[in-house]
Short mmCIF file of C-alpha atoms and ligand atoms in Angstrom, two decimals:
data_model
loop_
_atom_site.label_atom_id
_atom_site.label_comp_id
_atom_site.label_asym_id
_atom_site.label_seq_id
_atom_site.Cartn_x
_atom_site.Cartn_y
_atom_site.Cartn_z
CA UNK A 1472 1.76 14.53 30.44
CA UNK A 1473 4.62 15.72 28.23
CA UNK A 1474 4.42 14.74 24.58
CA UNK A 1475 6.41 11.70 23.48
CA UNK A 1476 10.00 12.18 22.46
CA UNK A 1477 10.84 10.57 19.14
CA UNK A 1478 12.54 7.74 20.93
CA UNK A 1479 9.61 7.02 23.19
CA UNK A 1480 7.37 7.12 20.16
CA UNK A 1481 9.55 4.53 18.40
CA UNK A 1482 9.34 2.42 21.55
CA UNK A 1483 5.56 2.52 21.36
CA UNK A 1484 5.68 1.31 17.80
CA UNK A 1485 7.85 -1.63 18.74
CA UNK A 1486 5.49 -2.46 21.56
CA UNK A 1487 2.60 -2.46 19.13
CA UNK A 1488 4.48 -4.77 16.78
CA UNK A 1489 5.15 -7.24 19.59
CA UNK A 1490 1.47 -7.50 20.24
CA UNK A 1491 0.56 -7.74 16.56
CA UNK A 1492 0.75 -10.78 14.32
CA UNK A 1493 2.46 -9.25 11.33
CA UNK A 1494 5.97 -9.01 12.78
CA UNK A 1495 6.39 -12.27 14.66
CA UNK A 1496 10.16 -12.07 14.98
CA UNK A 1497 10.10 -9.18 17.41
CA UNK A 1498 11.41 -10.45 20.71
CA UNK A 1499 9.08 -9.37 23.47
CA UNK A 1500 10.69 -6.96 25.89
CA UNK A 1501 13.31 -5.70 23.45
CA UNK A 1502 13.33 -1.94 23.38
CA UNK A 1503 13.90 0.18 20.31
CA UNK A 1504 17.51 0.93 19.55
CA UNK A 1505 18.48 4.46 20.58
CA UNK A 1506 20.18 4.80 17.18
CA UNK A 1507 17.59 3.34 14.88
CA UNK A 1508 19.87 2.50 11.96
CA UNK A 1509 22.49 0.71 14.02
CA UNK A 1510 23.64 -2.87 13.31
CA UNK A 1511 24.55 -5.51 15.92
CA UNK A 1512 28.06 -5.24 17.40
CA UNK A 1513 29.23 -8.49 15.80
CA UNK A 1514 27.79 -7.71 12.36
CA UNK A 1515 30.25 -8.64 9.60
CA UNK A 1516 30.78 -6.05 6.88
CA UNK A 1517 32.59 -7.14 3.75
CA UNK A 1518 32.89 -7.12 -0.02
CA UNK A 1519 32.48 -9.86 -2.61
CA UNK A 1520 34.20 -10.84 -5.87
CA UNK A 1521 34.64 -13.99 -7.94
CA UNK A 1522 37.65 -15.67 -9.49
CA UNK A 1523 37.04 -15.34 -13.23
CA UNK A 1524 35.80 -11.79 -12.81
CA UNK A 1525 38.95 -10.47 -11.11
CA UNK A 1526 41.93 -12.83 -11.26
CA UNK A 1527 43.10 -12.81 -14.88
CA UNK A 1528 46.27 -14.92 -15.21
CA UNK A 1529 44.27 -17.58 -17.00
CA UNK A 1530 47.26 -19.68 -17.99
CA UNK A 1531 49.45 -19.01 -14.95
CA UNK A 1532 50.84 -21.81 -12.81
CA UNK A 1533 49.07 -24.62 -14.61
CA UNK A 1534 45.49 -23.32 -14.48
CA UNK A 1535 43.24 -25.36 -16.75
CA UNK A 1536 40.85 -23.86 -19.26
CA UNK A 1537 37.30 -23.11 -18.12
CA UNK A 1538 34.02 -22.87 -20.01
CA UNK A 1539 34.12 -19.10 -19.50
CA UNK A 1540 37.51 -18.85 -21.24
CA UNK A 1541 36.04 -20.73 -24.17
CA UNK A 1542 32.80 -18.75 -24.21
CA UNK A 1543 34.40 -15.31 -23.90
CA UNK A 1544 36.78 -16.20 -26.74
CA UNK A 1545 33.88 -17.20 -28.98
CA UNK A 1546 32.82 -14.39 -31.30
CA UNK A 1547 29.61 -12.62 -30.37
CA UNK A 1548 29.20 -13.96 -26.87
CA UNK A 1549 30.40 -11.04 -24.75
CA UNK A 1550 30.30 -7.26 -25.03
CA UNK A 1551 32.92 -6.25 -27.65
CA UNK A 1552 34.34 -9.78 -27.40
CA UNK A 1553 35.88 -8.97 -24.04
CA UNK A 1554 37.36 -11.75 -21.89
CA UNK A 1555 38.61 -12.36 -18.36
CA UNK A 1556 42.17 -13.01 -19.61
CA UNK A 1557 43.51 -10.10 -17.58
CA UNK A 1558 40.47 -8.71 -15.74
CA UNK A 1559 41.76 -6.97 -12.57
CA UNK A 1560 44.95 -9.05 -12.56
CA UNK A 1561 44.13 -9.76 -8.94
CA UNK A 1562 46.09 -13.01 -9.20
CA UNK A 1563 49.20 -10.84 -9.12
CA UNK A 1564 47.80 -7.82 -7.27
CA UNK A 1565 45.95 -9.59 -4.47
CA UNK A 1566 48.03 -7.90 -1.77
CA UNK A 1567 46.99 -4.51 -3.06
CA UNK A 1568 43.38 -5.70 -3.21
CA UNK A 1569 43.46 -6.94 0.37
CA UNK A 1570 44.80 -3.46 1.13
CA UNK A 1571 41.67 -1.96 -0.43
CA UNK A 1572 39.54 -4.04 1.92
CA UNK A 1573 41.70 -2.93 4.81
CA UNK A 1574 41.20 0.73 3.88
CA UNK A 1575 37.46 0.21 4.06
CA UNK A 1576 37.74 -1.39 7.48
CA UNK A 1577 36.11 -4.53 6.03
CA UNK A 1578 35.95 -7.43 8.43
CA UNK A 1579 35.44 -10.11 5.81
CA UNK A 1580 35.95 -10.89 2.12
CA UNK A 1581 33.93 -13.23 -0.04
CA UNK A 1582 35.96 -14.51 -2.98
CA UNK A 1583 35.71 -17.61 -5.12
CA UNK A 1584 38.28 -20.24 -5.90
CA UNK A 1585 38.85 -21.37 -9.45
CA UNK A 1586 38.32 -25.13 -9.63
CA UNK A 1587 40.56 -25.24 -12.74
CA UNK A 1588 43.53 -23.83 -10.82
CA UNK A 1589 43.30 -26.76 -8.41
CA UNK A 1590 42.21 -29.52 -10.78
CA UNK A 1591 43.09 -28.26 -14.27
CA UNK A 1592 41.16 -31.16 -15.82
CA UNK A 1593 38.33 -30.96 -13.29
CA UNK A 1594 39.38 -34.22 -11.65
CA UNK A 1595 42.62 -36.12 -11.07
CA UNK A 1596 45.81 -34.85 -9.54
CA UNK A 1597 45.73 -31.50 -7.69
CA UNK A 1598 47.93 -28.68 -8.93
CA UNK A 1599 50.00 -27.45 -5.98
CA UNK A 1600 50.81 -24.13 -7.60
CA UNK A 1601 47.14 -23.27 -8.02
CA UNK A 1602 46.41 -24.15 -4.43
CA UNK A 1603 49.38 -22.07 -3.32
CA UNK A 1604 47.69 -18.96 -4.71
CA UNK A 1605 44.70 -19.40 -2.40
CA UNK A 1606 47.08 -20.15 0.47
CA UNK A 1607 48.77 -16.81 -0.14
CA UNK A 1608 45.47 -14.96 -0.44
CA UNK A 1609 44.04 -16.50 2.73
CA UNK A 1610 47.21 -15.78 4.69
CA UNK A 1611 47.22 -12.18 3.51
CA UNK A 1612 43.59 -11.77 4.57
CA UNK A 1613 44.20 -13.25 8.00
CA UNK A 1614 47.27 -11.11 8.48
CA UNK A 1615 44.94 -8.13 8.02
CA UNK A 1616 42.21 -9.50 10.30
CA UNK A 1617 39.84 -10.09 7.40
CA UNK A 1618 37.84 -13.31 7.61
CA UNK A 1619 37.89 -15.32 4.37
CA UNK A 1620 34.50 -16.56 3.09
CA UNK A 1621 35.24 -18.83 0.15
CA UNK A 1622 32.89 -19.82 -2.65
CA UNK A 1623 33.94 -23.04 -4.35
CA UNK A 1624 32.10 -22.55 -7.61
CA UNK A 1625 31.23 -19.23 -9.21
CA UNK A 1626 30.53 -20.50 -12.77
CA UNK A 1627 34.09 -21.12 -14.07
CA UNK A 1628 33.68 -24.82 -14.76
CA UNK A 1629 36.77 -26.71 -15.97
CA UNK A 1630 36.35 -27.14 -19.72
CA UNK A 1631 37.75 -30.67 -19.58
CA UNK A 1632 34.72 -32.00 -17.69
CA UNK A 1633 32.91 -33.71 -20.50
CA UNK A 1634 29.36 -32.49 -21.09
CA UNK A 1635 29.64 -30.01 -18.21
CA UNK A 1636 26.53 -29.89 -16.03
CA UNK A 1637 24.70 -32.21 -18.43
CA UNK A 1638 26.69 -34.97 -16.80
CA UNK A 1639 25.98 -36.37 -13.37
CA UNK A 1640 29.72 -37.07 -13.10
CA UNK A 1641 30.30 -33.31 -12.81
CA UNK A 1642 28.40 -33.30 -9.50
CA UNK A 1643 30.64 -36.06 -8.22
CA UNK A 1644 33.76 -34.22 -9.43
CA UNK A 1645 32.60 -31.08 -7.63
CA UNK A 1646 32.16 -33.00 -4.39
CA UNK A 1647 35.72 -34.31 -4.64
CA UNK A 1648 37.10 -30.85 -5.34
CA UNK A 1649 35.11 -29.33 -2.45
CA UNK A 1650 36.30 -31.96 0.00
CA UNK A 1651 39.88 -31.46 -1.11
CA UNK A 1652 39.72 -27.68 -0.63
CA UNK A 1653 38.14 -28.04 2.80
CA UNK A 1654 40.82 -30.49 3.89
CA UNK A 1655 43.58 -28.13 2.76
CA UNK A 1656 42.20 -24.76 3.85
CA UNK A 1657 39.70 -25.22 6.69
CA UNK A 1658 42.41 -24.68 9.27
CA UNK A 1659 42.14 -21.03 8.17
CA UNK A 1660 38.97 -20.70 6.09
CA UNK A 1661 36.07 -21.22 8.49
CA UNK A 1662 33.22 -20.51 6.06
CA UNK A 1663 32.68 -22.19 2.72
CA UNK A 1664 29.95 -21.70 0.16
CA UNK A 1665 29.46 -24.51 -2.33
CA UNK A 1666 27.83 -22.86 -5.35
CA UNK A 1667 26.87 -19.36 -6.47
CA UNK A 1668 23.44 -18.77 -8.00
CA UNK A 1669 22.39 -22.15 -9.34
CA UNK A 1670 19.86 -20.61 -11.74
CA UNK A 1671 22.68 -18.75 -13.52
CA UNK A 1672 24.93 -21.69 -14.28
CA UNK A 1673 21.97 -23.91 -15.19
CA UNK A 1674 19.12 -21.96 -16.82
CA UNK A 1675 21.05 -18.94 -18.08
CA UNK A 1676 23.82 -21.20 -19.35
CA UNK A 1677 21.96 -24.20 -20.75
CA UNK A 1678 18.44 -22.88 -21.47
CA UNK A 1679 18.72 -19.17 -22.32
CA UNK A 1680 22.27 -19.51 -23.65
CA UNK A 1681 23.43 -16.15 -22.38
CA UNK A 1682 26.21 -17.53 -20.18
CA UNK A 1683 28.80 -20.25 -20.81
CA UNK A 1684 28.48 -22.74 -22.41
CA UNK A 1685 25.73 -20.88 -24.27
CA UNK A 1686 23.30 -23.71 -24.97
CA UNK A 1687 19.55 -23.62 -25.54
CA UNK A 1688 18.26 -26.98 -24.42
CA UNK A 1689 14.71 -28.21 -23.79
CA UNK A 1690 12.91 -28.54 -20.49
CA UNK A 1691 13.76 -32.15 -19.69
CA UNK A 1692 17.47 -31.57 -20.25
CA UNK A 1693 17.43 -28.36 -18.25
CA UNK A 1694 15.60 -29.96 -15.32
CA UNK A 1695 18.22 -32.69 -15.27
CA UNK A 1696 21.02 -30.11 -15.35
CA UNK A 1697 19.41 -28.31 -12.41
CA UNK A 1698 19.26 -31.62 -10.58
CA UNK A 1699 22.98 -32.22 -11.16
CA UNK A 1700 23.74 -28.75 -9.82
CA UNK A 1701 21.68 -29.37 -6.67
CA UNK A 1702 23.39 -32.71 -6.26
CA UNK A 1703 26.81 -31.07 -6.65
CA UNK A 1704 25.91 -28.65 -3.89
CA UNK A 1705 24.79 -31.49 -1.60
CA UNK A 1706 27.82 -33.66 -2.33
CA UNK A 1707 29.95 -30.59 -1.70
CA UNK A 1708 28.34 -30.02 1.70
CA UNK A 1709 28.94 -33.63 2.70
CA UNK A 1710 32.51 -33.68 1.44
CA UNK A 1711 33.33 -30.44 3.26
CA UNK A 1712 31.91 -31.83 6.50
CA UNK A 1713 33.90 -35.01 6.05
CA UNK A 1714 37.17 -33.28 5.15
CA UNK A 1715 37.16 -30.07 7.18
CA UNK A 1716 38.26 -29.27 10.71
CA UNK A 1717 35.49 -29.29 13.32
CA UNK A 1718 33.22 -26.27 13.34
CA UNK A 1719 33.70 -25.32 9.69
CA UNK A 1720 30.56 -23.54 8.52
CA UNK A 1721 28.96 -24.54 5.22
CA UNK A 1722 26.34 -22.80 3.14
CA UNK A 1723 25.56 -21.72 -0.40
CA UNK A 1724 24.83 -18.42 -2.13
CA UNK A 1725 21.55 -18.13 -4.00
CA UNK A 1726 19.78 -15.35 -5.84
CA UNK A 1727 16.15 -16.30 -5.36
CA UNK A 1728 13.49 -14.16 -6.94
CA UNK A 1729 12.28 -11.97 -4.09
CA UNK A 1730 8.61 -11.10 -3.74
CA UNK A 1731 7.59 -7.89 -2.06
CA UNK A 1732 3.92 -7.81 -1.00
CA UNK A 1733 2.22 -5.03 -2.96
CA UNK A 1734 0.84 -3.76 0.33
CA UNK A 1735 1.94 -4.91 3.77
CA UNK A 1736 -1.27 -6.55 4.84
CA UNK A 1737 -1.60 -10.13 6.06
CA UNK A 1738 -3.13 -11.46 2.83
CA UNK A 1739 -0.50 -9.94 0.54
CA UNK A 1740 2.31 -10.94 2.90
CA UNK A 1741 1.06 -14.51 2.73
CA UNK A 1742 0.84 -14.30 -1.07
CA UNK A 1743 4.43 -13.04 -1.31
CA UNK A 1744 5.62 -15.93 0.83
CA UNK A 1745 3.84 -18.46 -1.38
CA UNK A 1746 5.28 -16.81 -4.48
CA UNK A 1747 8.78 -16.98 -3.02
CA UNK A 1748 8.55 -20.71 -2.43
CA UNK A 1749 6.88 -21.59 -5.74
CA UNK A 1750 8.83 -19.31 -8.05
CA UNK A 1751 12.13 -20.59 -6.65
CA UNK A 1752 10.90 -24.18 -6.47
CA UNK A 1753 13.69 -26.06 -8.27
CA UNK A 1754 16.46 -24.13 -6.52
CA UNK A 1755 16.51 -22.77 -2.97
CA UNK A 1756 13.15 -24.35 -2.04
CA UNK A 1757 14.33 -27.82 -2.97
CA UNK A 1758 17.66 -27.52 -1.19
CA UNK A 1759 16.15 -26.18 2.02
CA UNK A 1760 13.27 -28.68 2.04
CA UNK A 1761 15.22 -31.68 0.76
CA UNK A 1762 12.51 -32.39 -1.81
CA UNK A 1763 11.13 -30.85 -4.96
CA UNK A 1764 7.91 -28.98 -4.20
CA UNK A 1765 5.12 -31.23 -5.53
CA UNK A 1766 3.64 -28.42 -7.64
CA UNK A 1767 6.93 -28.19 -9.53
CA UNK A 1768 7.08 -31.92 -10.24
CA UNK A 1769 3.43 -31.91 -11.31
CA UNK A 1770 3.99 -28.95 -13.61
CA UNK A 1771 7.03 -30.51 -15.26
CA UNK A 1772 5.35 -33.93 -15.67
CA UNK A 1773 7.40 -36.16 -17.97
CA UNK A 1774 10.14 -33.51 -18.10
CA UNK A 1775 10.75 -33.72 -14.34
CA UNK A 1776 14.31 -34.66 -13.32
CA UNK A 1777 15.34 -38.30 -12.97
CA UNK A 1778 16.22 -38.77 -9.33
CA UNK A 1779 18.37 -41.62 -8.06
CA UNK A 1780 17.86 -43.17 -4.63
CA UNK A 1781 19.54 -41.09 -1.94
CA UNK A 1782 19.79 -37.93 -4.08
CA UNK A 1783 17.26 -35.93 -2.11
CA UNK A 1784 18.93 -36.61 1.22
CA UNK A 1785 22.22 -35.42 -0.22
CA UNK A 1786 20.60 -32.31 -1.73
CA UNK A 1787 18.87 -31.50 1.55
CA UNK A 1788 22.01 -31.82 3.69
CA UNK A 1789 21.65 -29.44 6.64
CA UNK A 1790 23.42 -26.10 6.24
CA UNK A 1791 25.02 -23.77 8.75
CA UNK A 1792 23.96 -20.69 6.84
CA UNK A 1793 22.14 -19.45 3.76
CA UNK A 1794 23.72 -16.79 1.55
CA UNK A 1795 21.40 -14.46 -0.33
CA UNK A 1796 22.44 -12.35 -3.30
CA UNK A 1797 19.88 -9.55 -3.38
CA UNK A 1798 19.50 -7.22 -6.32
CA UNK A 1799 16.00 -6.58 -7.57
CA UNK A 1800 12.38 -6.96 -6.47
CA UNK A 1801 9.35 -8.73 -7.83
CA UNK A 1802 5.92 -7.82 -6.50
CA UNK A 1803 3.18 -10.24 -5.48
CA UNK A 1804 -0.42 -9.82 -4.45
CA UNK A 1805 -3.08 -12.14 -3.12
CA UNK A 1806 -5.62 -13.40 -5.62
CA UNK A 1807 -8.28 -16.08 -5.74
CA UNK A 1808 -6.20 -18.52 -7.79
CA UNK A 1809 -5.23 -21.99 -6.61
CA UNK A 1810 -1.64 -20.88 -6.15
CA UNK A 1811 -2.89 -18.06 -3.93
CA UNK A 1812 -0.81 -15.32 -5.49
CA UNK A 1813 -0.29 -13.32 -8.64
CA UNK A 1814 2.94 -11.65 -9.77
CA UNK A 1815 2.57 -8.00 -10.71
CA UNK A 1816 3.92 -6.74 -14.01
CA UNK A 1817 6.34 -3.87 -13.70
CA UNK A 1818 5.47 -0.68 -15.53
CA UNK A 1819 8.10 0.47 -18.06
CA UNK A 1820 8.78 3.50 -15.85
CA UNK A 1821 10.15 1.30 -13.06
CA UNK A 1822 13.56 2.75 -12.06
CA UNK A 1823 16.72 0.79 -12.85
CA UNK A 1824 20.46 1.14 -12.58
CA UNK A 1825 22.95 0.96 -15.46
CA UNK A 1826 22.23 -2.73 -16.08
CA UNK A 1827 18.77 -2.94 -17.68
CA UNK A 1828 17.81 -5.91 -15.49
CA UNK A 1829 18.69 -4.15 -12.26
CA UNK A 1830 15.39 -2.67 -11.06
CA UNK A 1831 15.69 -0.63 -7.90
CA UNK A 1832 13.64 -2.04 -5.03
CA UNK A 1833 15.26 -1.70 -1.62
CA UNK A 1834 12.44 -3.62 0.09
CA UNK A 1835 13.69 -6.73 -1.71
CA UNK A 1836 16.41 -6.81 0.92
CA UNK A 1837 14.01 -7.00 3.84
CA UNK A 1838 11.65 -9.44 2.15
CA UNK A 1839 14.44 -11.77 1.04
CA UNK A 1840 15.53 -12.20 4.64
CA UNK A 1841 12.03 -12.42 6.05
CA UNK A 1842 10.71 -14.85 3.41
CA UNK A 1843 13.63 -17.25 3.82
CA UNK A 1844 13.34 -17.14 7.60
CA UNK A 1845 9.60 -17.67 7.69
CA UNK A 1846 9.72 -20.47 5.15
CA UNK A 1847 12.80 -22.38 6.34
CA UNK A 1848 14.17 -20.83 9.51
CA UNK A 1849 17.90 -21.19 8.70
CA UNK A 1850 20.44 -20.93 11.50
CA UNK A 1851 22.05 -17.89 9.93
CA UNK A 1852 21.70 -15.69 6.86
CA UNK A 1853 24.36 -13.65 5.11
CA UNK A 1854 23.72 -11.18 2.34
CA UNK A 1855 26.42 -12.63 0.11
CA UNK A 1856 25.93 -10.01 -2.64
CA UNK A 1857 24.22 -6.66 -3.07
CA UNK A 1858 25.27 -3.72 -5.16
CA UNK A 1859 24.72 -2.06 -8.51
CA UNK A 1860 26.12 -0.84 -11.78
CA UNK A 1861 26.42 2.85 -12.48
CA UNK A 1862 27.67 4.89 -15.46
CA UNK A 1863 30.81 5.73 -13.52
CA UNK A 1864 33.42 8.05 -14.98
CA UNK A 1865 36.45 9.82 -13.59
CA UNK A 1866 36.21 13.60 -13.57
CA UNK A 1867 39.16 15.85 -14.41
CA UNK A 1868 40.50 15.39 -10.88
CA UNK A 1869 40.14 11.61 -11.17
CA UNK A 1870 37.15 11.42 -8.84
CA UNK A 1871 34.19 9.11 -9.35
CA UNK A 1872 31.07 10.66 -7.86
CA UNK A 1873 28.71 7.71 -7.89
CA UNK A 1874 25.94 9.32 -5.88
CA UNK A 1875 23.43 6.96 -7.52
CA UNK A 1876 25.28 3.94 -6.11
CA UNK A 1877 25.37 5.54 -2.67
CA UNK A 1878 21.63 6.15 -2.93
CA UNK A 1879 21.08 2.53 -3.97
CA UNK A 1880 23.22 1.06 -1.20
CA UNK A 1881 21.87 3.34 1.52
CA UNK A 1882 18.32 2.36 0.73
CA UNK A 1883 18.99 -1.39 0.57
CA UNK A 1884 20.99 -1.25 3.80
CA UNK A 1885 18.20 0.66 5.50
CA UNK A 1886 15.94 -2.25 4.65
CA UNK A 1887 18.54 -4.69 5.94
CA UNK A 1888 18.64 -2.75 9.18
CA UNK A 1889 14.89 -3.19 9.42
CA UNK A 1890 15.45 -6.94 9.20
CA UNK A 1891 18.15 -7.04 11.89
CA UNK A 1892 16.12 -4.76 14.16
CA UNK A 1893 13.29 -7.30 13.95
CA UNK A 1894 15.74 -10.02 15.00
CA UNK A 1895 15.97 -11.95 11.77
CA UNK A 1896 19.23 -13.92 11.90
CA UNK A 1897 21.32 -11.84 9.49
CA UNK A 1898 25.00 -12.05 10.42
CA UNK A 1899 26.76 -10.14 7.67
CA UNK A 1900 26.70 -8.25 4.38
CA UNK A 1901 29.00 -8.51 1.35
CA UNK A 1902 28.88 -5.60 -1.07
CA UNK A 1903 29.14 -6.56 -4.74
CA UNK A 1904 31.69 -5.57 -5.62
CA UNK A 1905 35.00 -4.54 -4.14
CA UNK A 1906 36.16 -3.25 -7.53
CA UNK A 1907 35.01 -2.99 -11.14
CA UNK A 1908 35.53 -6.32 -12.88
CA UNK A 1909 34.57 -8.60 -15.76
CA UNK A 1910 30.79 -8.49 -15.71
CA UNK A 1911 30.26 -11.77 -17.62
CA UNK A 1912 28.44 -11.27 -20.92
CA UNK A 1913 28.54 -7.49 -20.30
CA UNK A 1914 32.35 -7.58 -20.26
CA UNK A 1915 33.86 -4.39 -18.85
CA UNK A 1916 30.87 -2.38 -20.05
CA UNK A 1917 29.15 -2.46 -16.67
CA UNK A 1918 30.91 -1.35 -13.49
CA UNK A 1919 29.77 -2.69 -10.10
CA UNK A 1920 32.80 -1.77 -7.97
CA UNK A 1921 33.17 0.70 -5.15
CA UNK A 1922 36.76 1.04 -6.33
CA UNK A 1923 37.09 2.28 -9.88
CA UNK A 1924 39.50 0.25 -12.01
CA UNK A 1925 41.29 1.76 -14.98
CA UNK A 1926 41.67 -1.41 -17.01
CA UNK A 1927 44.59 0.02 -19.00
CA UNK A 1928 46.76 0.77 -15.99
CA UNK A 1929 45.07 -1.45 -13.35
CA UNK A 1930 44.94 1.56 -11.07
CA UNK A 1931 42.27 1.32 -8.36
CA UNK A 1932 40.60 4.53 -7.14
CA UNK A 1933 37.99 4.70 -4.39
CA UNK A 1934 34.65 5.98 -5.62
CA UNK A 1935 32.40 8.10 -3.40
CA UNK A 1936 30.60 4.86 -2.51
CA UNK A 1937 33.83 3.43 -1.04
CA UNK A 1938 34.20 6.47 1.18
CA UNK A 1939 30.57 6.12 2.19
CA UNK A 1940 30.88 2.38 2.91
CA UNK A 1941 33.92 3.04 5.07
CA UNK A 1942 31.74 5.34 7.20
CA UNK A 1943 29.01 2.72 7.45
CA UNK A 1944 31.53 0.16 8.66
CA UNK A 1945 33.21 2.57 11.07
CA UNK A 1946 29.89 3.57 12.68
CA UNK A 1947 28.23 0.18 12.28
CA UNK A 1948 25.20 2.10 11.09
CA UNK A 1949 23.59 3.32 7.90
CA UNK A 1950 23.44 7.06 7.59
C1 GBH B 398 25.43 -11.72 -9.63
O1 GBH B 398 24.38 -12.21 -10.37
C2 GBH B 398 26.66 -12.57 -9.84
O2 GBH B 398 26.83 -13.50 -8.79
C3 GBH B 398 27.91 -11.78 -10.03
O3 GBH B 398 28.92 -12.60 -10.52
C4 GBH B 398 27.64 -10.60 -10.94
O4 GBH B 398 28.78 -9.89 -11.29
C5 GBH B 398 26.65 -9.71 -10.23
O5 GBH B 398 25.49 -10.39 -9.92
C6 GBH B 398 26.23 -8.49 -11.04
O6 GBH B 398 25.56 -8.89 -12.18
O7 GBH B 398 20.83 -9.76 -18.97
O8 GBH B 398 18.51 -9.49 -18.41
O9 GBH B 398 19.30 -11.66 -19.00
C7 GBH B 398 23.16 -11.50 -10.23
C8 GBH B 398 22.06 -12.18 -11.01
C9 GBH B 398 21.61 -13.06 -13.14
C10 GBH B 398 21.72 -10.72 -12.84
C11 GBH B 398 21.78 -12.84 -14.63
C12 GBH B 398 21.87 -10.53 -14.32
C13 GBH B 398 21.24 -11.39 -16.46
C14 GBH B 398 19.95 -10.71 -16.74
N1 GBH B 398 22.25 -11.99 -12.43
N2 GBH B 398 21.21 -11.59 -15.02
S1 GBH B 398 19.63 -10.39 -18.41
#
């Protein structure tokens, strides 16, 4: 008998996985792809940005002030006191920016809408001029065959909303805003995300104080703030469904902590799954289960959130898709504890990108998708963000050779391809970010774009990673 070709050998491996228990999503009878790093034909490739990070034009056309305007203008809060006042000036240059997407061959764009452009005071009378901007942007995208995926809240809360997320009224105001946007745009925007990364605009903003409004509150207050954020999401989902045209898809974008099993054996895989659910208990776990995990409530005791009748049904409103922002890994192993897992400490030598928090762990991509599917079986998953910072610079010829970013992306996408090849329901991928932008408390000191932005001239230049991503999209494969 002749020896196996590589392809036959791969086929054998798939066959073995079908029979085994560790890869349950393998559809029996499906043969290995002849091009192993290929993505499905209808896979959606795109890029992501957010309003305050790219738009600038913070007083244009009646936009109201946001908590990020206030925070960035407060001494000592951001790198070198930098603000999003101008950022990428995408408010005026959006046609050029849609052109950048077009050059990549991107099929979709995830952007966020600034609540304070639509309702400058957070509530009340809508501002037509603000809405008109998103009309223009959406029309420009559609003209270029790029599907708009709109996030309704990416942290830029209207300053006028008294007490911000401390107030339950803010959740109600968000629902009204979400319903209004859906009613005005869902004839063209078919996918909406309510919130981006609940942990960031609750814990990082009200507990750690690193993000706007920069508070350091106690556990009871923070748990209540988290509850208001979950409620806002749920009210948003319901309002979108009530106000949108039929078939509009609704989801949210979360950045759960992702647990990679230290070794891929059944016991560590189980431990990683438990860790995922418990360590993200007050966020994605609660939304997708429609109840707070009992261990969380027990742990918080008297500090647990005050829940009003009906809240949990609203929070658990069924979703059409789950968005996952995947950056860095955590590692879990099985142990004999009651929780059934232990989280590994990272050694100081663990590799990272230019942002000190951004540990490199491509397997986080695969395990994010697999954990969410095994725990909650959502109808669809999108990777709503993935990307990295690099110490980019232009050489004498103006080129930006970000080979480290290409390395990062290639490895994470290889892990995503593993997930799609095992039939997990991943429908698309949004690279963070289209272009360098205002990186929150890090100001312009950290660059995440695949287009380099010279912030003095606003000139956009494709980095090596943009050229590489264009190839990925063109071939629908990682290579
Ligand atoms: C995403 O957050 C955001 O959605 C996006 O707006 C942002 O530009 C992008 O990532 C890149 O950062 O300084 O050690 O306290 C990713 C999750 C949470 C990562 C906050 C950075 C601060 C860590 N982010 N975190 S630290």
